[in-house]
Amino acid sequence: GVPGVGGPTALYDHQKAVLACQCLEQVVESRIRLGIIWAKQGRIYLPAMSTTNTGNTPPTPTPTTTVTPPPPPTDVMQQLSPLENLGLGCLAGIGTKLVNYPLLVWKNQSQQGLPLVFNPKLLYRGLTMACINLGGTTAIQFWFVGLFQGVFKREGQPLTPTQEMGSAFMGGLASGVPCSMLELTMIQQQRFGGSIAGTPTRLVSDLGMRALTRGMLPTLGRESLYTMAMLGMAPVMQRELHTTYGLQPDVALGVGALLSSVFSATLSHPMDTIKTCMQGDVEQKKYPGALGTAKVLTAEYGVANGLFKGLVWRIALISTTFFFVNKFKVVLAPAVFGDKSEDKEVM
C-alpha cells in the first residue's frame, strides 16, 4: 500500500490522539469536580463553562460571576429604636429574674456572711423588687447601649466588636445610678422585710436623703463592667463561635455567657461585695464608706475570703443572666416589635 496510509505509523498516531483526548477529558472532569467541592466550601466561586466545542478546541470558560457572601449576623438591638430597646430590656430583665432569683439571694447572703435560706417563703422575699430592679436597670441599659450604638454606627456598616463593647460600657455606667437605689431597697427588704414604698421611706425618715446614695460609687464601677460583658462581650463571642467555628447559636451563647461572666464577675466582684455590705448596713454600724468597708473585710476575712466572698454564686448568677437576657431579646424582639431583620441573621 501507500506508505503512511493505513500502515503501522498511522495506527500509532491514531492511538496517541485517542489517548490524549481521554487524558484531556479526565483532567477537565476532575477539575470540574474539584471546583464544585471548593465552591461548596466557599474557597472559590465556580465559573460557568461553555458547552460549545468546535473541532479539537478545548471548552472555553465564561467570565467568573461574583457572588456576594451573606452579611455577618447583626445584634438585634441595632435594628430597634431607643424606645423599643427600652421595652425589650424591661421584658428581658423581668423574665431573667423570674428564672434565677434564688442565685441572687444566696449570693447576697454569702457576701454578708449570713446563713443560706431555702424556705420558699423567705427565699422569694423581695422578688417583686428584684424584678423591678433588673427589669428597670436592664431597660435603662438597653436604652443607653442602643443610644451609644447609634452614635458609633456608620451608614451601611455594622459595628465593630470594640464599638459594641464600648457602647455597652457607657450604657452600664449610666444605669448605675437607678440600679444602686433599687438594689438598696431590695437588700434592705431581704434583711428586714418591709414594702417597696415603705423601705426607702423608712431610710429617708431615719437617715435622710443621703441614705439613698449608699453604695452608689461601687455600683457605677460594677455596672459598667457588667453591661460591657452582657451586651458587648457575650453577643460578640456568640457570633464569632457561631460563624467561625460552626457552633449552634444556643451553644455559642452559652459558652460566650460563661466566659464573659467569669471575666466581668472576677474584675467587678470586689466592688459588688463592698456595695452589698454597705447597703446591708446603711446605719454604718460595721461598714463605713467604700474604702473603709474594703479595709474591714480584708482585716476580718483576708483578701480572698473578704473581697471575693460569694464569687462562685455570682458567676452562676451572672452567667445565667447573660444567657437569658440575650436569649429573651432575640426571641421577644420580633414577637413584640415585628421582624426588622431585613433578611440579615440577627443574634
XYZ file of C-alpha atoms in Angstrom:
347
model
C 0.000 0.000 0.000
C 0.905 3.668 0.095
C 3.453 4.427 2.813
C 1.961 6.215 5.853
C -1.649 5.368 4.904
C -3.258 2.579 6.878
C 0.144 1.300 7.958
C 1.677 0.933 11.412
C 2.672 4.606 11.622
C -0.868 5.880 11.040
C -2.280 3.414 13.567
C 0.259 4.571 16.150
C -0.637 8.248 15.547
C -4.350 7.459 15.881
C -3.782 5.676 19.202
C -1.818 8.666 20.547
C -4.618 11.063 19.586
C -7.254 8.911 21.282
C -5.123 8.626 24.437
C -4.542 12.402 24.507
C -8.266 13.070 24.190
C -9.021 10.652 27.010
C -6.425 12.295 29.275
C -7.766 15.744 28.466
C -11.311 14.593 29.227
C -10.219 13.154 32.600
C -8.342 16.337 33.518
C -11.311 18.553 32.666
C -13.721 16.288 34.561
C -11.508 16.209 37.672
C -11.086 19.983 37.613
C -14.848 20.490 37.391
C -15.444 18.150 40.329
C -12.750 19.877 42.389
C -14.201 23.268 41.534
C -17.658 22.179 42.676
C -16.242 20.951 46.015
C -14.273 24.146 46.567
C -17.276 26.277 45.641
C -19.419 24.493 48.234
C -16.720 25.135 50.832
C -16.636 28.817 49.920
C -12.983 28.678 48.830
C -13.669 29.768 45.218
C -16.548 30.934 43.084
C -17.369 28.363 40.405
C -17.270 29.786 36.822
C -19.823 28.725 34.272
C -18.343 26.544 31.463
C -19.314 26.909 27.815
C -20.845 23.785 26.249
C -19.787 24.660 22.647
C -16.785 22.799 21.271
C -15.690 23.128 17.691
C -13.183 20.614 16.468
C -10.343 19.932 18.861
C -10.724 23.303 20.651
C -10.991 22.788 24.460
C -14.034 24.235 26.244
C -13.702 27.962 26.921
C -14.757 29.164 30.391
C -17.046 32.157 30.555
C -16.091 35.087 32.826
C -16.361 34.351 36.551
C -19.592 35.567 38.136
C -19.105 37.273 41.504
C -21.406 36.103 44.276
C -21.731 38.423 47.240
C -21.317 36.481 50.507
C -24.075 36.886 53.101
C -23.597 39.732 55.602
C -22.417 38.870 59.125
C -25.057 38.460 61.849
C -26.238 41.718 63.397
C -27.190 42.387 67.016
C -30.968 42.743 67.217
C -30.627 45.946 69.274
C -29.141 47.707 66.245
C -32.447 47.147 64.400
C -34.629 48.817 67.064
C -35.371 52.381 68.114
C -34.302 53.634 71.575
C -37.859 53.331 72.908
C -38.157 49.781 71.573
C -34.833 48.862 73.186
C -36.151 50.275 76.471
C -39.203 47.999 76.356
C -37.188 44.997 75.196
C -34.710 45.404 78.053
C -37.512 45.603 80.613
C -39.126 42.385 79.371
C -35.799 40.542 79.140
C -34.763 41.632 82.629
C -38.025 40.604 84.299
C -38.075 37.243 82.546
C -34.490 36.554 83.573
C -35.010 37.420 87.231
C -38.050 35.167 87.469
C -35.754 32.315 86.449
C -32.614 32.867 88.560
C -33.714 34.887 91.618
C -32.584 32.252 94.195
C -28.998 32.626 92.956
C -29.159 36.352 93.747
C -30.420 35.724 97.295
C -27.721 33.136 98.024
C -25.042 35.416 96.564
C -26.081 38.320 98.802
C -26.302 36.117 101.894
C -22.897 34.593 101.191
C -21.297 38.026 100.790
C -22.739 39.276 104.069
C -21.757 36.149 105.990
C -25.397 35.181 106.582
C -26.734 31.598 106.539
C -28.300 30.465 103.261
C -32.088 30.126 103.335
C -34.069 27.549 101.345
C -37.559 28.114 102.723
C -39.549 29.458 99.732
C -41.391 31.961 101.944
C -38.037 33.512 102.880
C -36.149 32.697 99.685
C -38.521 34.633 97.422
C -38.926 37.612 99.734
C -38.020 40.707 97.703
C -38.725 39.031 94.326
C -41.020 41.830 93.166
C -38.370 44.427 93.942
C -35.741 42.277 92.211
C -37.895 42.084 89.052
C -38.419 45.846 89.146
C -34.682 46.269 89.714
C -33.433 44.036 86.911
C -36.295 44.950 84.582
C -35.736 48.670 85.174
C -31.945 48.633 85.056
C -31.846 46.308 82.033
C -34.336 48.599 80.281
C -32.104 51.590 81.007
C -29.031 49.635 79.924
C -30.687 48.616 76.655
C -31.783 52.205 76.035
C -28.360 53.722 76.685
C -26.487 50.946 74.859
C -28.767 51.349 71.833
C -28.234 55.101 72.006
C -24.445 54.787 72.008
C -24.600 52.151 69.267
C -26.422 54.718 67.121
C -23.658 57.242 67.828
C -20.893 54.846 66.770
C -22.712 53.243 63.824
C -21.914 54.319 60.259
C -24.368 54.022 57.378
C -24.245 50.589 55.773
C -21.561 49.289 58.147
C -22.054 47.050 61.175
C -20.474 47.991 64.467
C -17.026 46.624 65.205
C -16.617 44.463 68.344
C -14.768 47.356 70.011
C -17.650 49.733 69.279
C -20.200 47.227 70.596
C -18.309 46.752 73.860
C -17.666 50.499 74.224
C -21.384 51.214 73.782
C -22.215 48.596 76.400
C -19.664 50.028 78.855
C -21.114 53.546 78.592
C -24.677 52.263 78.871
C -23.787 50.338 82.028
C -22.156 53.345 83.616
C -25.280 55.459 83.078
C -27.539 52.740 84.505
C -25.607 52.553 87.777
C -27.480 55.453 89.398
C -31.023 53.987 89.378
C -29.653 50.470 89.841
C -27.958 51.457 93.107
C -31.141 52.854 94.642
C -33.252 49.889 93.522
C -30.772 47.351 94.897
C -30.559 49.279 98.178
C -34.314 48.789 98.632
C -34.113 45.110 97.662
C -31.236 44.299 100.063
C -32.965 46.102 102.925
C -36.104 44.057 102.197
C -34.108 40.830 102.161
C -32.700 41.632 105.599
C -35.551 43.353 107.402
C -38.686 42.872 105.281
C -40.962 45.830 104.520
C -42.793 47.031 101.439
C -41.407 48.502 98.232
C -42.562 52.001 99.127
C -42.085 51.687 102.870
C -38.410 50.662 102.774
C -36.983 53.802 101.095
C -39.409 55.931 103.120
C -38.025 54.437 106.329
C -34.426 55.036 105.218
C -35.071 58.679 104.364
C -37.000 59.223 107.601
C -34.251 57.698 109.751
C -31.104 58.789 107.901
C -32.080 61.465 105.379
C -31.963 61.583 101.580
C -28.267 60.742 101.572
C -29.143 57.187 102.631
C -30.487 56.514 99.115
C -26.990 57.069 97.662
C -25.439 54.406 99.900
C -23.103 52.191 97.820
C -23.623 54.144 94.587
C -19.948 54.626 93.631
C -19.037 50.911 93.614
C -22.317 50.255 91.809
C -21.259 52.528 88.930
C -17.990 50.634 88.514
C -19.687 47.256 88.731
C -22.477 48.073 86.251
C -20.099 49.419 83.594
C -18.102 46.151 83.543
C -21.236 44.036 83.921
C -23.073 45.627 80.996
C -19.995 45.629 78.779
C -19.779 41.861 79.251
C -23.537 41.169 78.966
C -24.385 43.309 75.898
C -20.884 43.529 74.401
C -18.658 40.538 75.017
C -21.327 37.803 75.203
C -23.053 38.544 71.848
C -19.710 39.208 70.125
C -18.395 35.831 71.327
C -21.626 34.134 70.297
C -21.406 35.420 66.721
C -17.717 34.507 66.452
C -18.258 30.970 67.767
C -21.294 30.507 65.514
C -19.949 31.920 62.244
C -16.288 30.876 62.524
C -16.428 27.606 64.461
C -19.898 26.409 63.484
C -21.385 26.076 66.969
C -25.156 26.121 67.278
C -26.456 29.587 68.326
C -27.624 28.485 71.794
C -24.404 26.567 72.464
C -22.339 29.531 71.276
C -24.386 31.855 73.503
C -23.900 29.565 76.497
C -20.122 29.490 76.008
C -19.968 33.247 75.430
C -22.122 33.939 78.504
C -19.960 31.741 80.719
C -16.622 33.176 79.528
C -17.760 36.806 79.702
C -19.349 36.262 83.128
C -16.121 34.830 84.550
C -14.248 37.868 83.213
C -16.680 40.525 84.437
C -17.526 38.814 87.732
C -13.881 38.408 88.734
C -12.988 42.037 87.965
C -16.103 43.598 89.470
C -16.737 41.267 92.407
C -14.820 43.330 94.995
C -16.981 46.340 94.062
C -20.125 44.220 94.309
C -19.118 42.827 97.715
C -18.349 46.295 99.081
C -21.639 47.652 97.715
C -23.684 44.778 99.145
C -22.159 45.133 102.625
C -22.628 48.912 102.582
C -26.279 48.654 101.532
C -26.985 45.945 104.096
C -25.571 48.230 106.819
C -26.983 51.640 105.960
C -26.530 52.789 109.566
C -22.762 52.150 109.158
C -22.550 50.143 112.377
C -19.839 47.935 110.861
C -19.161 49.126 107.327
C -18.345 52.831 106.711
C -17.517 54.168 103.218
C -16.246 52.140 100.254
C -12.559 52.158 101.230
C -13.413 51.642 104.892
C -15.603 48.664 104.019
C -12.772 47.144 101.973
C -10.399 47.505 104.949
C -12.901 45.903 107.339
C -13.464 42.955 105.003
C -9.775 42.304 104.348
C -8.899 42.660 108.036
C -11.625 40.235 109.128
C -11.584 37.682 106.297
C -8.471 38.361 104.197
C -8.415 39.494 100.573
C -9.715 36.267 99.021
C -12.451 35.497 101.537
C -13.277 39.148 102.123
C -13.413 40.892 98.757
C -14.149 37.767 96.706
C -16.639 36.174 99.074
C -19.594 34.710 97.160
C -17.769 34.783 93.787
C -18.974 31.309 92.784
C -22.597 32.276 93.436
C -22.137 35.487 91.448
C -20.585 33.717 88.449
C -23.567 31.349 88.438
C -25.926 34.317 88.719
C -24.261 36.413 86.015
C -23.740 33.594 83.515
C -27.429 32.651 83.653
C -28.390 36.341 83.461
C -26.195 36.902 80.389
C -27.639 33.826 78.685
C -31.306 34.534 79.382
C -31.138 38.297 78.708
C -29.537 37.729 75.282
C -31.884 34.815 74.560
C -35.001 36.742 75.575
C -34.014 39.772 73.480
C -33.713 37.665 70.300
C -36.961 35.775 70.945
C -39.051 38.714 72.155
C -37.905 41.403 69.689
C -39.671 40.012 66.569
C -42.673 38.862 68.624
C -43.248 42.292 70.185
C -41.910 44.751 67.589
C -42.155 42.737 64.360
C -39.420 41.370 62.127
C -36.903 44.115 61.348
C -34.006 41.863 60.384
C -34.042 42.972 56.705
C -33.071 39.397 55.658
C -29.990 39.566 57.894
C -29.227 36.972 60.526
C -29.663 38.544 63.939
C -28.328 37.484 67.329
